[in-house]
mmCIF file of C-alpha atoms in Angstrom:
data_model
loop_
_atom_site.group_PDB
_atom_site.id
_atom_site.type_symbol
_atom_site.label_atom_id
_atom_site.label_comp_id
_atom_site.label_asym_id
_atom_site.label_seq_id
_atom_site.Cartn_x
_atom_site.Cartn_y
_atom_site.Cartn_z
ATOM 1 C CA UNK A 291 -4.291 -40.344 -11.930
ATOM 2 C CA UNK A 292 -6.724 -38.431 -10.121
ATOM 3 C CA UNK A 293 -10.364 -39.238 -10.547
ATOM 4 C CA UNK A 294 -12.963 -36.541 -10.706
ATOM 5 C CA UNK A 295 -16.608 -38.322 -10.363
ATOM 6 C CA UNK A 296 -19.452 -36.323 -12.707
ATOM 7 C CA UNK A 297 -23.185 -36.002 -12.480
ATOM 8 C CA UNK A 298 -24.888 -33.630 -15.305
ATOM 9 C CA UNK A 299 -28.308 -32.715 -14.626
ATOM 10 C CA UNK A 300 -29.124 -31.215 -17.846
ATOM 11 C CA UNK A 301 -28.806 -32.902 -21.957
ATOM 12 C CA UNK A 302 -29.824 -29.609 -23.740
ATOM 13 C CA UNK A 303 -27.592 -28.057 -25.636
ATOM 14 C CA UNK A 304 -24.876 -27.033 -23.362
ATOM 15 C CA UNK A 305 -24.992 -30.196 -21.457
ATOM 16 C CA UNK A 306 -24.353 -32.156 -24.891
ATOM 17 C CA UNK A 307 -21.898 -30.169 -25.752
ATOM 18 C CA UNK A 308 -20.185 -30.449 -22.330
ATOM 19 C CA UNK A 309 -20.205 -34.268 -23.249
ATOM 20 C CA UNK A 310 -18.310 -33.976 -26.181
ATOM 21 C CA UNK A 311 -16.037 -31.498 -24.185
ATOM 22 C CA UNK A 312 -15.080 -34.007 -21.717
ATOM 23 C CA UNK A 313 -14.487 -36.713 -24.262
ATOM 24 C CA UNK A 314 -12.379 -34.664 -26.853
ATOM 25 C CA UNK A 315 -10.182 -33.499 -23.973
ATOM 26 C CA UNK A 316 -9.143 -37.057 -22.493
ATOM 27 C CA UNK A 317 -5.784 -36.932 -24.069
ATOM 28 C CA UNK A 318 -5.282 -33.372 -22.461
ATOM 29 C CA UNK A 319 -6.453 -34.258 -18.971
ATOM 30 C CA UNK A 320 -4.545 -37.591 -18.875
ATOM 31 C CA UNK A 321 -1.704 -35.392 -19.470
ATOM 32 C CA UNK A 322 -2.748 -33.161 -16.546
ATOM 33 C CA UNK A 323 -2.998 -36.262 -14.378
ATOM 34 C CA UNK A 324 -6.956 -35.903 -14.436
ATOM 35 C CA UNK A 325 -9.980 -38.352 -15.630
ATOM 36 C CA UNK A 326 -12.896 -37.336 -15.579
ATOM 37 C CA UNK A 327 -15.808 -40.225 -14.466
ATOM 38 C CA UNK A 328 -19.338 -39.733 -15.592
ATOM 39 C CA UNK A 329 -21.166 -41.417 -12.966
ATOM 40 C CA UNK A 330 -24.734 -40.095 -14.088
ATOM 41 C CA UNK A 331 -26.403 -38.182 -16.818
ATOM 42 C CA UNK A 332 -30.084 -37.226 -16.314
ATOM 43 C CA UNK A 333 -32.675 -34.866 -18.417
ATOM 44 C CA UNK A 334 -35.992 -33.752 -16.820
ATOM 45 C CA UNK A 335 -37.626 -36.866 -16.831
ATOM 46 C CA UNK A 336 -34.969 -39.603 -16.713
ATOM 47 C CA UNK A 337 -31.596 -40.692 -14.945
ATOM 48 C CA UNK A 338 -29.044 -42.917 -15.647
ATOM 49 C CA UNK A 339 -26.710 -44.142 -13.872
ATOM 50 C CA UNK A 340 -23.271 -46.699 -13.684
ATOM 51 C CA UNK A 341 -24.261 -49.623 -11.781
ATOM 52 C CA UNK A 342 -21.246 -49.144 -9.759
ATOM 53 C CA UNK A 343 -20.775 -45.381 -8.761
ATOM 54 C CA UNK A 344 -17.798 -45.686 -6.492
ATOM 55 C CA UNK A 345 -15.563 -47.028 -9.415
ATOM 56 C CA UNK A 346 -16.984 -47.118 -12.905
ATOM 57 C CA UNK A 347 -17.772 -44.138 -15.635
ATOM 58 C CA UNK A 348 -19.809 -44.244 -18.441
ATOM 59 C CA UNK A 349 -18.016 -45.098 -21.713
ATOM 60 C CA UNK A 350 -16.823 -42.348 -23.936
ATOM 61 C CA UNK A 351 -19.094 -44.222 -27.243
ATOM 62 C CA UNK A 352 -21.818 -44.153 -24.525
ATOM 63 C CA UNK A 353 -21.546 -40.769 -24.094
ATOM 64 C CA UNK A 354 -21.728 -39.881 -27.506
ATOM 65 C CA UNK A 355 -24.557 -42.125 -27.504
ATOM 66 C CA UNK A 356 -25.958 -39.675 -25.416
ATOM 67 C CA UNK A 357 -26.134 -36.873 -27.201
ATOM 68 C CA UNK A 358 -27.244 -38.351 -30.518
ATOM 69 C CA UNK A 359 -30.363 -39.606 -28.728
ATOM 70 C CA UNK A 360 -30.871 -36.408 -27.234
ATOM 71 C CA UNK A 361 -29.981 -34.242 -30.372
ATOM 72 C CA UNK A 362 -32.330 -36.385 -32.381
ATOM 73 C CA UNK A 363 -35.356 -35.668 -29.604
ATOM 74 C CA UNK A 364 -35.262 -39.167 -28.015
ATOM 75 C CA UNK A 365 -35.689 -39.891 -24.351
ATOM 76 C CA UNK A 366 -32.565 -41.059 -22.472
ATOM 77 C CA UNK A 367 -34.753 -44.005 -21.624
ATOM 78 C CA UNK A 368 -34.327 -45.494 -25.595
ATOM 79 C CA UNK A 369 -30.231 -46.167 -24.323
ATOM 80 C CA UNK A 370 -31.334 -48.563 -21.721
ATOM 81 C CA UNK A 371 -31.147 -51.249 -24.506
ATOM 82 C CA UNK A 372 -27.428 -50.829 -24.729
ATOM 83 C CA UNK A 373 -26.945 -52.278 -21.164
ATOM 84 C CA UNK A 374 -24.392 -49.825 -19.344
ATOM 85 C CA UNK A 375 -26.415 -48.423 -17.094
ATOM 86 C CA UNK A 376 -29.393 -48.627 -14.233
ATOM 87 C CA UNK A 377 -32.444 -46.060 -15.221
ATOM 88 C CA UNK A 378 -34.728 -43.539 -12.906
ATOM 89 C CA UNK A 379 -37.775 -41.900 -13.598
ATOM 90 C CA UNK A 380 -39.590 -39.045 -11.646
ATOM 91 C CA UNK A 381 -39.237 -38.996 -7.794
ATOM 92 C CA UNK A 382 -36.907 -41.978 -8.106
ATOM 93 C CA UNK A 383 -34.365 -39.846 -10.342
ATOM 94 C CA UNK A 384 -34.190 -37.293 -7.550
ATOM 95 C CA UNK A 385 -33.840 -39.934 -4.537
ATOM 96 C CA UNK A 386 -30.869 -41.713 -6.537
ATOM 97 C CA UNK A 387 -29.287 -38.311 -7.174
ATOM 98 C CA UNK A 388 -29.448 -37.699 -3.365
ATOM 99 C CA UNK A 389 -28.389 -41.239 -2.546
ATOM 100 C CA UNK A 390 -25.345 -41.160 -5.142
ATOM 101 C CA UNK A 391 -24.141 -37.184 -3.378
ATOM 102 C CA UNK A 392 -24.881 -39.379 -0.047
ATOM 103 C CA UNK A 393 -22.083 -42.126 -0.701
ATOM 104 C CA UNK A 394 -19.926 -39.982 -3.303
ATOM 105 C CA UNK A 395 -19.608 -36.508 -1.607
ATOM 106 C CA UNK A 396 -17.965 -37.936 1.769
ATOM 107 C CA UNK A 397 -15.785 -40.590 0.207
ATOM 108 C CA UNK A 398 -14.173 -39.790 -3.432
ATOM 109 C CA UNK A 399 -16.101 -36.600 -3.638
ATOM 110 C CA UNK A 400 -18.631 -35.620 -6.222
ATOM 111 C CA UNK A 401 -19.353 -32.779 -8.388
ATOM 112 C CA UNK A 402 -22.610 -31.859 -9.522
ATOM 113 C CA UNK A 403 -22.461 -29.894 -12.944
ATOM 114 C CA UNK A 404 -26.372 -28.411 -13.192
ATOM 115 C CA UNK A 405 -26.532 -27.317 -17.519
ATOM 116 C CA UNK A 406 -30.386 -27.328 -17.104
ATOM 117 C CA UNK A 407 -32.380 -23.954 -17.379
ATOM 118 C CA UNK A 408 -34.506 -24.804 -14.614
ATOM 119 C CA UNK A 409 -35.378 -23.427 -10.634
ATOM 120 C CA UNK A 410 -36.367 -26.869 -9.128
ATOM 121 C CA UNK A 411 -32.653 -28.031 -9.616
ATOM 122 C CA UNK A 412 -32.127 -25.645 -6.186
ATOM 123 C CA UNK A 413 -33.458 -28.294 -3.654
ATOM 124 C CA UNK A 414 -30.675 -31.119 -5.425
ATOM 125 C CA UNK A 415 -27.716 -28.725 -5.215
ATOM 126 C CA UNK A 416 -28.134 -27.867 -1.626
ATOM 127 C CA UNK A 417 -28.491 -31.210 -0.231
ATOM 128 C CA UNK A 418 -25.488 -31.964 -2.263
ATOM 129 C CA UNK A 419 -23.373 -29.248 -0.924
ATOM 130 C CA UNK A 420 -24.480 -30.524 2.739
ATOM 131 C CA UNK A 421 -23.581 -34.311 1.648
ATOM 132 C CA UNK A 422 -19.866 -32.649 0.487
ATOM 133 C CA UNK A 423 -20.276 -32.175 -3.058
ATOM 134 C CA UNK A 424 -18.977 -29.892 -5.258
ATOM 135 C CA UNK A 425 -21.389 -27.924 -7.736
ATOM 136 C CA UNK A 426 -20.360 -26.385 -10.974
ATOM 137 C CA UNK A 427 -23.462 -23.983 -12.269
ATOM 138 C CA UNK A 428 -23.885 -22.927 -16.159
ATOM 139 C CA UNK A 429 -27.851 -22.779 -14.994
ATOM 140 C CA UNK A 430 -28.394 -19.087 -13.426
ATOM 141 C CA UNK A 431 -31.412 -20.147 -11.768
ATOM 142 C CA UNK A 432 -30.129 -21.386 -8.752
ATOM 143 C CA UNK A 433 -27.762 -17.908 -8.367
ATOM 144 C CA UNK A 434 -31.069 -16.135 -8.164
ATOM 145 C CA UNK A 435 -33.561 -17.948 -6.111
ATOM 146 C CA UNK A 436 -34.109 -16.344 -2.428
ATOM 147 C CA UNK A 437 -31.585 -15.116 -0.699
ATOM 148 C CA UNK A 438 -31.502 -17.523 2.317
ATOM 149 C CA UNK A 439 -31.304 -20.566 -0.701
ATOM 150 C CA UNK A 440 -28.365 -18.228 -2.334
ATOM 151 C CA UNK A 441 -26.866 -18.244 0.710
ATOM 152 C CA UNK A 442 -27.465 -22.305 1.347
ATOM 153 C CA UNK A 443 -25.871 -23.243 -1.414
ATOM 154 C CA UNK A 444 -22.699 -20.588 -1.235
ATOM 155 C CA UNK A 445 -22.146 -21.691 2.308
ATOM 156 C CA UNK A 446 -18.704 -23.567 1.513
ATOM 157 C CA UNK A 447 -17.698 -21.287 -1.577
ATOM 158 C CA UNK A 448 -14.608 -23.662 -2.085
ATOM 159 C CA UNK A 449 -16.867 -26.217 -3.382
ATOM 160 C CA UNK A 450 -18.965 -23.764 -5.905
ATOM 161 C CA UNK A 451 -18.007 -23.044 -9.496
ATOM 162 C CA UNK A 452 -20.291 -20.786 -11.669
ATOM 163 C CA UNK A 453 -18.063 -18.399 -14.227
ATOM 164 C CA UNK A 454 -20.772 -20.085 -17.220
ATOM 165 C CA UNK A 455 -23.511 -18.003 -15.689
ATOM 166 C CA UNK A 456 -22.424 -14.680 -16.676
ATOM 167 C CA UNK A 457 -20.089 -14.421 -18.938
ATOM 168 C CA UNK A 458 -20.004 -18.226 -20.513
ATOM 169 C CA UNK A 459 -16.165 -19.058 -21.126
ATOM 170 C CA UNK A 460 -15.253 -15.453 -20.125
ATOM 171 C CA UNK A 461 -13.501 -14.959 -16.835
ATOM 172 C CA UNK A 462 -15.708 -12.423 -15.355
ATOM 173 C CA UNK A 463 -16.215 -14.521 -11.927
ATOM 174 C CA UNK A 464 -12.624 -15.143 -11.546
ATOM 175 C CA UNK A 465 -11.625 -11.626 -12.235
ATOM 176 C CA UNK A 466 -14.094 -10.278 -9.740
ATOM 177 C CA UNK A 467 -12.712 -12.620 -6.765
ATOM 178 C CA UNK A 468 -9.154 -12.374 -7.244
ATOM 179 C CA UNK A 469 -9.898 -8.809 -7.034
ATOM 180 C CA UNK A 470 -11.661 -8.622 -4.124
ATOM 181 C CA UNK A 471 -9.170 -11.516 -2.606
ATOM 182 C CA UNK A 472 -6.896 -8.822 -2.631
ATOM 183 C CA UNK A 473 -8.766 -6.476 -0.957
ATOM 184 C CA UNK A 474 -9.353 -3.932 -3.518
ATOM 185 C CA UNK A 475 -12.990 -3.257 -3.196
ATOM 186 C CA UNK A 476 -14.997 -2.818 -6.467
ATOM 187 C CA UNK A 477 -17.051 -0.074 -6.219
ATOM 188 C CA UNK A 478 -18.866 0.028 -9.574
ATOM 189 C CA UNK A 479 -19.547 -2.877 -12.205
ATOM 190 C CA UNK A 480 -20.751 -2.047 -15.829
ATOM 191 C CA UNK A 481 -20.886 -4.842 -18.568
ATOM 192 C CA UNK A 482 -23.010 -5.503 -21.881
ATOM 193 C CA UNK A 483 -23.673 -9.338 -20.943
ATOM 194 C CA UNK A 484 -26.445 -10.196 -23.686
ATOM 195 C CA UNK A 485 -24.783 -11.681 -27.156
ATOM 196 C CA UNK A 486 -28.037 -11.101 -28.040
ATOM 197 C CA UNK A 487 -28.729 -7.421 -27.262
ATOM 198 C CA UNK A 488 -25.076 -6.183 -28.196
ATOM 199 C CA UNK A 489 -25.848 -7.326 -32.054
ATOM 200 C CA UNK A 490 -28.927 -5.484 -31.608
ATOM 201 C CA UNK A 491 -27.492 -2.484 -30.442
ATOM 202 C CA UNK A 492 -24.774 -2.215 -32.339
ATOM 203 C CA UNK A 493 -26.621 -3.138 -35.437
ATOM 204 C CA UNK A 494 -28.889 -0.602 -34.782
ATOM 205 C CA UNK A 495 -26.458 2.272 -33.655
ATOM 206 C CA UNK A 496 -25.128 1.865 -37.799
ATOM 207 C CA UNK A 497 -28.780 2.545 -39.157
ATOM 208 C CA UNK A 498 -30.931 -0.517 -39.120
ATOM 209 C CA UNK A 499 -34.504 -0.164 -37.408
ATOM 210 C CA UNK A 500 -34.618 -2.423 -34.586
ATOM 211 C CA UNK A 501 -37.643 -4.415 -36.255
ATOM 212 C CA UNK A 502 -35.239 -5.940 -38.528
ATOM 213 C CA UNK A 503 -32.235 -6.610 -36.477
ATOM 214 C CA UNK A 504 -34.544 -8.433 -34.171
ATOM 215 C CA UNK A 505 -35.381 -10.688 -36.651
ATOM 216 C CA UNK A 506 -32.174 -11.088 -38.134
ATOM 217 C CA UNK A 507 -30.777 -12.166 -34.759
ATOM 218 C CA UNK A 508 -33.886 -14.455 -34.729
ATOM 219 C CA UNK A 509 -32.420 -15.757 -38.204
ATOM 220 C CA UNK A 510 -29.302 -16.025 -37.042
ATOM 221 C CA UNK A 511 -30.028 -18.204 -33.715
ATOM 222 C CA UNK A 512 -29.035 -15.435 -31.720
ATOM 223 C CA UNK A 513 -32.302 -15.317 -29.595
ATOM 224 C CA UNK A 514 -34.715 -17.606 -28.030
ATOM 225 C CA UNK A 515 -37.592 -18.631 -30.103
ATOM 226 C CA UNK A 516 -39.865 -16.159 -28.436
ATOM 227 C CA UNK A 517 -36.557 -13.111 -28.615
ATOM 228 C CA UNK A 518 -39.200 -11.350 -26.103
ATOM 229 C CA UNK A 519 -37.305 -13.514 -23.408
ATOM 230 C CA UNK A 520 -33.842 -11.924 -24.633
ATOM 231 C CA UNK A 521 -35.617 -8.134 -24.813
ATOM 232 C CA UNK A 522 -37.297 -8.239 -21.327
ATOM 233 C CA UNK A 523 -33.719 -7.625 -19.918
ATOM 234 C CA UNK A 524 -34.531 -10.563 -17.348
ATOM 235 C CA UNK A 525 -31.206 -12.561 -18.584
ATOM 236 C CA UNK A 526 -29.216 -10.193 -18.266
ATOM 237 C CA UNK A 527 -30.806 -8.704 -14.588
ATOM 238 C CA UNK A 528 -30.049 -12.364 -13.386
ATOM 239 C CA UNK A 529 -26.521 -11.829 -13.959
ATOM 240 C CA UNK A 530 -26.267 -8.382 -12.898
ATOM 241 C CA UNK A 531 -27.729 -10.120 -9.118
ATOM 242 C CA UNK A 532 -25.260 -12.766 -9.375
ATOM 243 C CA UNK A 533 -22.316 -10.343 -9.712
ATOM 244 C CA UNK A 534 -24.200 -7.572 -7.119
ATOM 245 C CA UNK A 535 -24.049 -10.155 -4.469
ATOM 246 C CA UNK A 536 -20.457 -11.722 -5.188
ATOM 247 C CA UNK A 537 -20.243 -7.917 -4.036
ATOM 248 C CA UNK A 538 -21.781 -8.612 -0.803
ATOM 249 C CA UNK A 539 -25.257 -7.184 -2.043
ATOM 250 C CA UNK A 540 -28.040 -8.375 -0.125
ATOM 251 C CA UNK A 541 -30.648 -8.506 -2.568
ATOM 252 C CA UNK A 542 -33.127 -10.338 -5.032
ATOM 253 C CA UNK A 543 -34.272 -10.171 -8.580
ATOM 254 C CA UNK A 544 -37.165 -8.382 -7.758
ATOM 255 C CA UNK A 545 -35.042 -5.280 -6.142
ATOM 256 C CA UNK A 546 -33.451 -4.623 -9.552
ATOM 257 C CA UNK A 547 -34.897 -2.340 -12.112
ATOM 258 C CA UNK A 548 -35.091 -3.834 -15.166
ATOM 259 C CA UNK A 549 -36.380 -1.882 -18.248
ATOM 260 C CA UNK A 550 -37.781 -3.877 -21.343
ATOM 261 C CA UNK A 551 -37.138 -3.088 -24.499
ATOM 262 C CA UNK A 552 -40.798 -3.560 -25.501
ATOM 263 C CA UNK A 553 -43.876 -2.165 -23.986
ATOM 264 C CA UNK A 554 -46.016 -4.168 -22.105
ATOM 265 C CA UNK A 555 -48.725 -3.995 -24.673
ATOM 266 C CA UNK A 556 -46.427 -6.111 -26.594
ATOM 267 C CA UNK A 557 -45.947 -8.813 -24.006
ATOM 268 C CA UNK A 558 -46.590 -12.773 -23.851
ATOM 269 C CA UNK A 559 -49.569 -12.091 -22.465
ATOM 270 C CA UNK A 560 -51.145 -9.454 -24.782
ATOM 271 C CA UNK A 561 -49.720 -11.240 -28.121
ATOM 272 C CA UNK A 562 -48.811 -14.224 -29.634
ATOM 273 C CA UNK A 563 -44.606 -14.269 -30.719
ATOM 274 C CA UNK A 564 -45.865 -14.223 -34.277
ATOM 275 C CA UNK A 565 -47.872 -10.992 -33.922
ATOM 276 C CA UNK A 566 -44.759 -9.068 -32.183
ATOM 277 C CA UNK A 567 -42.414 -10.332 -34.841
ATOM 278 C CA UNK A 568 -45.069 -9.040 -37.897
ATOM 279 C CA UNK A 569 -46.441 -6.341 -36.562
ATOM 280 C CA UNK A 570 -45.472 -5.467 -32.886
ATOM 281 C CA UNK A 571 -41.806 -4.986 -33.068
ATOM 282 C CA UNK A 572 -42.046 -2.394 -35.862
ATOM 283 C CA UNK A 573 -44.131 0.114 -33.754
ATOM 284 C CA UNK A 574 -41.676 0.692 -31.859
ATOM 285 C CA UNK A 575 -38.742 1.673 -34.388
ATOM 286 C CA UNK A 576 -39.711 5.044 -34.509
ATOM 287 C CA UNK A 577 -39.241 5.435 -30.286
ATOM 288 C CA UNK A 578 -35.919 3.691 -31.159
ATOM 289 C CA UNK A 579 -34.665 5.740 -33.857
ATOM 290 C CA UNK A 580 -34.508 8.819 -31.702
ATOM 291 C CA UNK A 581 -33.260 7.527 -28.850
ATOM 292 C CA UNK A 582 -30.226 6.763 -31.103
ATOM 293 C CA UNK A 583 -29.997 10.117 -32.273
ATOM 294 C CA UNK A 584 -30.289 11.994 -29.616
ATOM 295 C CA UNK A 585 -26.999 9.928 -28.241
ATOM 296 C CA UNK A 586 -25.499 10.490 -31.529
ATOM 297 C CA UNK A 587 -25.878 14.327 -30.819
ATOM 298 C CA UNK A 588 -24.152 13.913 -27.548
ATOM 299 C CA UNK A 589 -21.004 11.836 -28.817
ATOM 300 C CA UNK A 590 -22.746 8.703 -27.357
ATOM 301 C CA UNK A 591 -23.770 5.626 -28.460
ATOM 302 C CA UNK A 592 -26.840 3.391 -26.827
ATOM 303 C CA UNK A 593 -25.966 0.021 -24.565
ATOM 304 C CA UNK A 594 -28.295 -2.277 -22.939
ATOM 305 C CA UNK A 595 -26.036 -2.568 -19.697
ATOM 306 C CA UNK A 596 -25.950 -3.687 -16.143
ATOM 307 C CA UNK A 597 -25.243 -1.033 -14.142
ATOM 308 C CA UNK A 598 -23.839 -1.817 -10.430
ATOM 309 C CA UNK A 599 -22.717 0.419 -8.151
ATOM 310 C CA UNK A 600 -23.246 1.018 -4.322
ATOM 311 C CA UNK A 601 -26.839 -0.125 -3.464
ATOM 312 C CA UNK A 602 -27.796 0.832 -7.060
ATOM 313 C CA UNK A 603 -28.163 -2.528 -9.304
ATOM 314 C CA UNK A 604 -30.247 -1.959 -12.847
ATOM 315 C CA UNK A 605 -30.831 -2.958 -15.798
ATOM 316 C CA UNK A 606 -31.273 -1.178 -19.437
ATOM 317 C CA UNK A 607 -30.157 1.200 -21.965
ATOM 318 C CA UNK A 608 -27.563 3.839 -20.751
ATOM 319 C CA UNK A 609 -25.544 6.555 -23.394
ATOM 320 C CA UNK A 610 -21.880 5.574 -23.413
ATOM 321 C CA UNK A 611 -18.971 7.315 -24.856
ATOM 322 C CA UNK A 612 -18.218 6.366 -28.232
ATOM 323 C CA UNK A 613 -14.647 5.684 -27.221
ATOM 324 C CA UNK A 614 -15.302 3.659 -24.131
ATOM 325 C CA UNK A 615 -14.731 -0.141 -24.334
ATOM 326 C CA UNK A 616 -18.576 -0.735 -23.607
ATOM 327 C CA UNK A 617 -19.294 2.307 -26.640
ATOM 328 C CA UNK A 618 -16.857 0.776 -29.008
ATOM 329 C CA UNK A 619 -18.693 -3.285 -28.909
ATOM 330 C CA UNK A 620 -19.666 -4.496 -31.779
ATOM 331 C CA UNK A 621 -21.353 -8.061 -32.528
ATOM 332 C CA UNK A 622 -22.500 -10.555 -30.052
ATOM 333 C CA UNK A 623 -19.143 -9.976 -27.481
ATOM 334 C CA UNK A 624 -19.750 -9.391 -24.264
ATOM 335 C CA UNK A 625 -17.821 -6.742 -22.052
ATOM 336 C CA UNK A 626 -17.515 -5.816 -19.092
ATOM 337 C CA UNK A 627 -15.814 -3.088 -17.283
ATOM 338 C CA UNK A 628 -14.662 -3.869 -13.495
ATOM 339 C CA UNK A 629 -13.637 -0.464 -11.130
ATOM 340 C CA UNK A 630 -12.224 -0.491 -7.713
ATOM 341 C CA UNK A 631 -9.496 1.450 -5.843
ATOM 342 C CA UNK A 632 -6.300 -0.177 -8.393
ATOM 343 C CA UNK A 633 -8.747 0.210 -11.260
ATOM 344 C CA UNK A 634 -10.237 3.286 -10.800
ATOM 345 C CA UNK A 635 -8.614 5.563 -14.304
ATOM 346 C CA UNK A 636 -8.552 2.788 -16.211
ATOM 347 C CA UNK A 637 -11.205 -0.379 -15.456
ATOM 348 C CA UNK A 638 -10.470 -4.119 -15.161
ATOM 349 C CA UNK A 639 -11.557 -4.708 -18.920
ATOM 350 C CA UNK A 640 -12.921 -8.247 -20.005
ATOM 351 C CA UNK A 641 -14.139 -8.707 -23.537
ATOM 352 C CA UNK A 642 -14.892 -11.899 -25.596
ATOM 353 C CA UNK A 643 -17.110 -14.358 -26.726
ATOM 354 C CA UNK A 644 -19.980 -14.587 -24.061
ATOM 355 C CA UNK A 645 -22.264 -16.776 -25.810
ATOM 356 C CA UNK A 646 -22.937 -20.155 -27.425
ATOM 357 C CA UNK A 647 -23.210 -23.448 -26.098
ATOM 358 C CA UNK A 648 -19.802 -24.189 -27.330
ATOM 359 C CA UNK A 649 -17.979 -21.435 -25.211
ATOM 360 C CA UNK A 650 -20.319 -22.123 -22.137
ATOM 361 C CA UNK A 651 -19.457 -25.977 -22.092
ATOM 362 C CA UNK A 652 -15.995 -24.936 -22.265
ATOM 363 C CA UNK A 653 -16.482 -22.890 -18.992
ATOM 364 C CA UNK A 654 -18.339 -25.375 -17.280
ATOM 365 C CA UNK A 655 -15.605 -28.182 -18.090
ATOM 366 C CA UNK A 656 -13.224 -25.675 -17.187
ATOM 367 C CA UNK A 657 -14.498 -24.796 -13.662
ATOM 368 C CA UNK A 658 -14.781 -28.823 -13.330
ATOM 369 C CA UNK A 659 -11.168 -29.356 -13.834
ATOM 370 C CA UNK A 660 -10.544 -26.110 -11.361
ATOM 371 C CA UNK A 661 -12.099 -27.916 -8.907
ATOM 372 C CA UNK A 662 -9.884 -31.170 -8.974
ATOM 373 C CA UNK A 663 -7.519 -30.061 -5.808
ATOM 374 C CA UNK A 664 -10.702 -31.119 -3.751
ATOM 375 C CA UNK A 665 -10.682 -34.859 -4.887
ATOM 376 C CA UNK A 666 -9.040 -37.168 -3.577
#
């Protein structure tokens, strides 16, 4: 049986939900000849850890213990009473993270699954790809810090999973190096990769004002509490980098153009999220009812894209064809359409469910168990 050693940095939702992942699928992986051995689990305060890292994994009920603390809003410190593992707190957590890549990534191997949303993860993951870990990414962050960091952390790409940060359980990653493996070269990349923004756009293209589809997504749980942070277009422009430099693009956030869908009068800054919800939002449904129309009148229908092609990488609403895959979305799929020299009539076409915690866990576990050729 082949051992795969695990440390999550991050218990939100994906990283829960990753936990239950890995213990529902023990049966399956024992099949596959594959265990999977949580070593460590740490939030952004806390770590813990098995006292012995070189041969022990936390227990699947501790585990689940895990994420009923966390789901509940407790600390991961209120488990040290159950006795199964060694805690760290602050600096510490980070040295012992360090210390565990240290012994792990040159002996059995280690691989470092980051499920946190944050940019100071960066600093961790490059040590550990210099100490021999692995790293499996659903945090985008770390994709989209400077390029010389980018560049750090890619430097042994057989160690590197990341198909959760673009297109959660959807293969978009994979299909984009196997095609350029071959040496077909992809010339132009165009994908709706916002759950979020293709309900709103679809829902709006059949008649609702975008005031209220916003706030039915809200409803729904489709956006973030503020859904300013899903209509700035900055999720999505993170992705489009990712994918522009898997291309070879030399570039950073800030080169891409990135059109809100809200004015800057309506911003963090100017307003509080209640105000744009009550009273913002709906001054601009007039401004978005005729830039429906006026794609209507041309046989088109409105898409907030990511557009990549040569040195041109943007972000924001583009007129499609009704009839192309990208014109014909509806709901919160993702899509996205791939062309190169072997795809240039008719596009690499990849279309599914591209949100959720559930579907990115299922990425990130995947990309884990992708990984297991490099263990020993």
């Amino acid at each position: 049986m082949k051992s795969i050693p695990v440390l999550l940095m991050g218990c939100g939702g994906v990283g829960r939900q990753l936990l239950e992942h890995v213990v529902n699928c023990r049966a399956l992986h024992s099949r596959q000849g594959v265990v999977l051995r949580m070593v460590g689990v740490c939030d952004s305060r806390s770590l813990l850890v098995v006292d012995d890292v070189a041969t022990k994994g936390m227990k699947d009920s501790f585990l689940m213990e895990i994420c009923r603390a966390k789901s509940s809003g407790s600390s991961l410190a209120s488990l040290l009473s159950l006795g199964q593992c060694q805690i760290f707190k602050d600096s510490e957590m980070m040295d012992k993270i360090i210390d565990i890549a240290g012994h792990l990534g040159r002996s059995t191997g280690l691989a470092v699954v980051d499920c946190s949303a944050s940019s100071e993860t960066v600093s961790i993951l490059k040590q550990a790809v210099g100490l021999g870990c692995c790293i499996v990414l659903a945090n985008k962050k770390p994709l989209t810090c400077g390029i010389e960091a980018y560049e750090k952390l890619i430097s042994n790409f057989r160690c590197i999973r990341f198909e959760s940060t673009v297109g959660a359980g959807l293969p978009v990653i994979a299909s984009v190096n196997r095609v350029l493996a071959s040496g077909d070269p992809i010339y132009h990349i165009v994908g709706s990769l916002s759950g979020t923004l293709g309900y709103v756009m679809s829902e709006v293209e059949a008649g609702k004002l975008f005031s209220k589809v916003v706030q039915e997504a809200k409803s729904l749980g489709f956006t973030e509490p503020d859904p300013r942070d899903d209509l700035s277009g900055m999720d999505v422009a993170r992705k489009a980098l990712i994918l522009a430099r898997l291309l070879g693009r030399r570039i950073n956030l800030n080169d891409i153009k990135v059109d809100s869908l809200y004015p800057d009068e309506l911003g963090p800054n100017s307003m509080s999220t209640e105000d744009f919800l009550s009273s913002g939002l709906s001054s601009v449904d007039r401004d978005f009812q005729e830039k429906v129309r006026a794609a209507s009148l041309k046989g088109k229908v409105l898409r907030y894209v990511c557009m990549i092609e040569g040195s041109r990488c943007e972000v924001g609403l583009q007129e499609l064809p009704k009839d192309s895959p990208l014109g014909r979305l509806r709901g919160s799929d993702n899509v996205v359409e791939i062309y190169s020299r072997c795809y240039k009539d008719s596009p690499l076409v990849i279309q599914g469910a591209g949100a959720g915690n559930d579907t990115t866990a299922a990425g990130v576990l995947a990309d884990i168990i992708d990984l297991q050729d490099l263990f020993q």
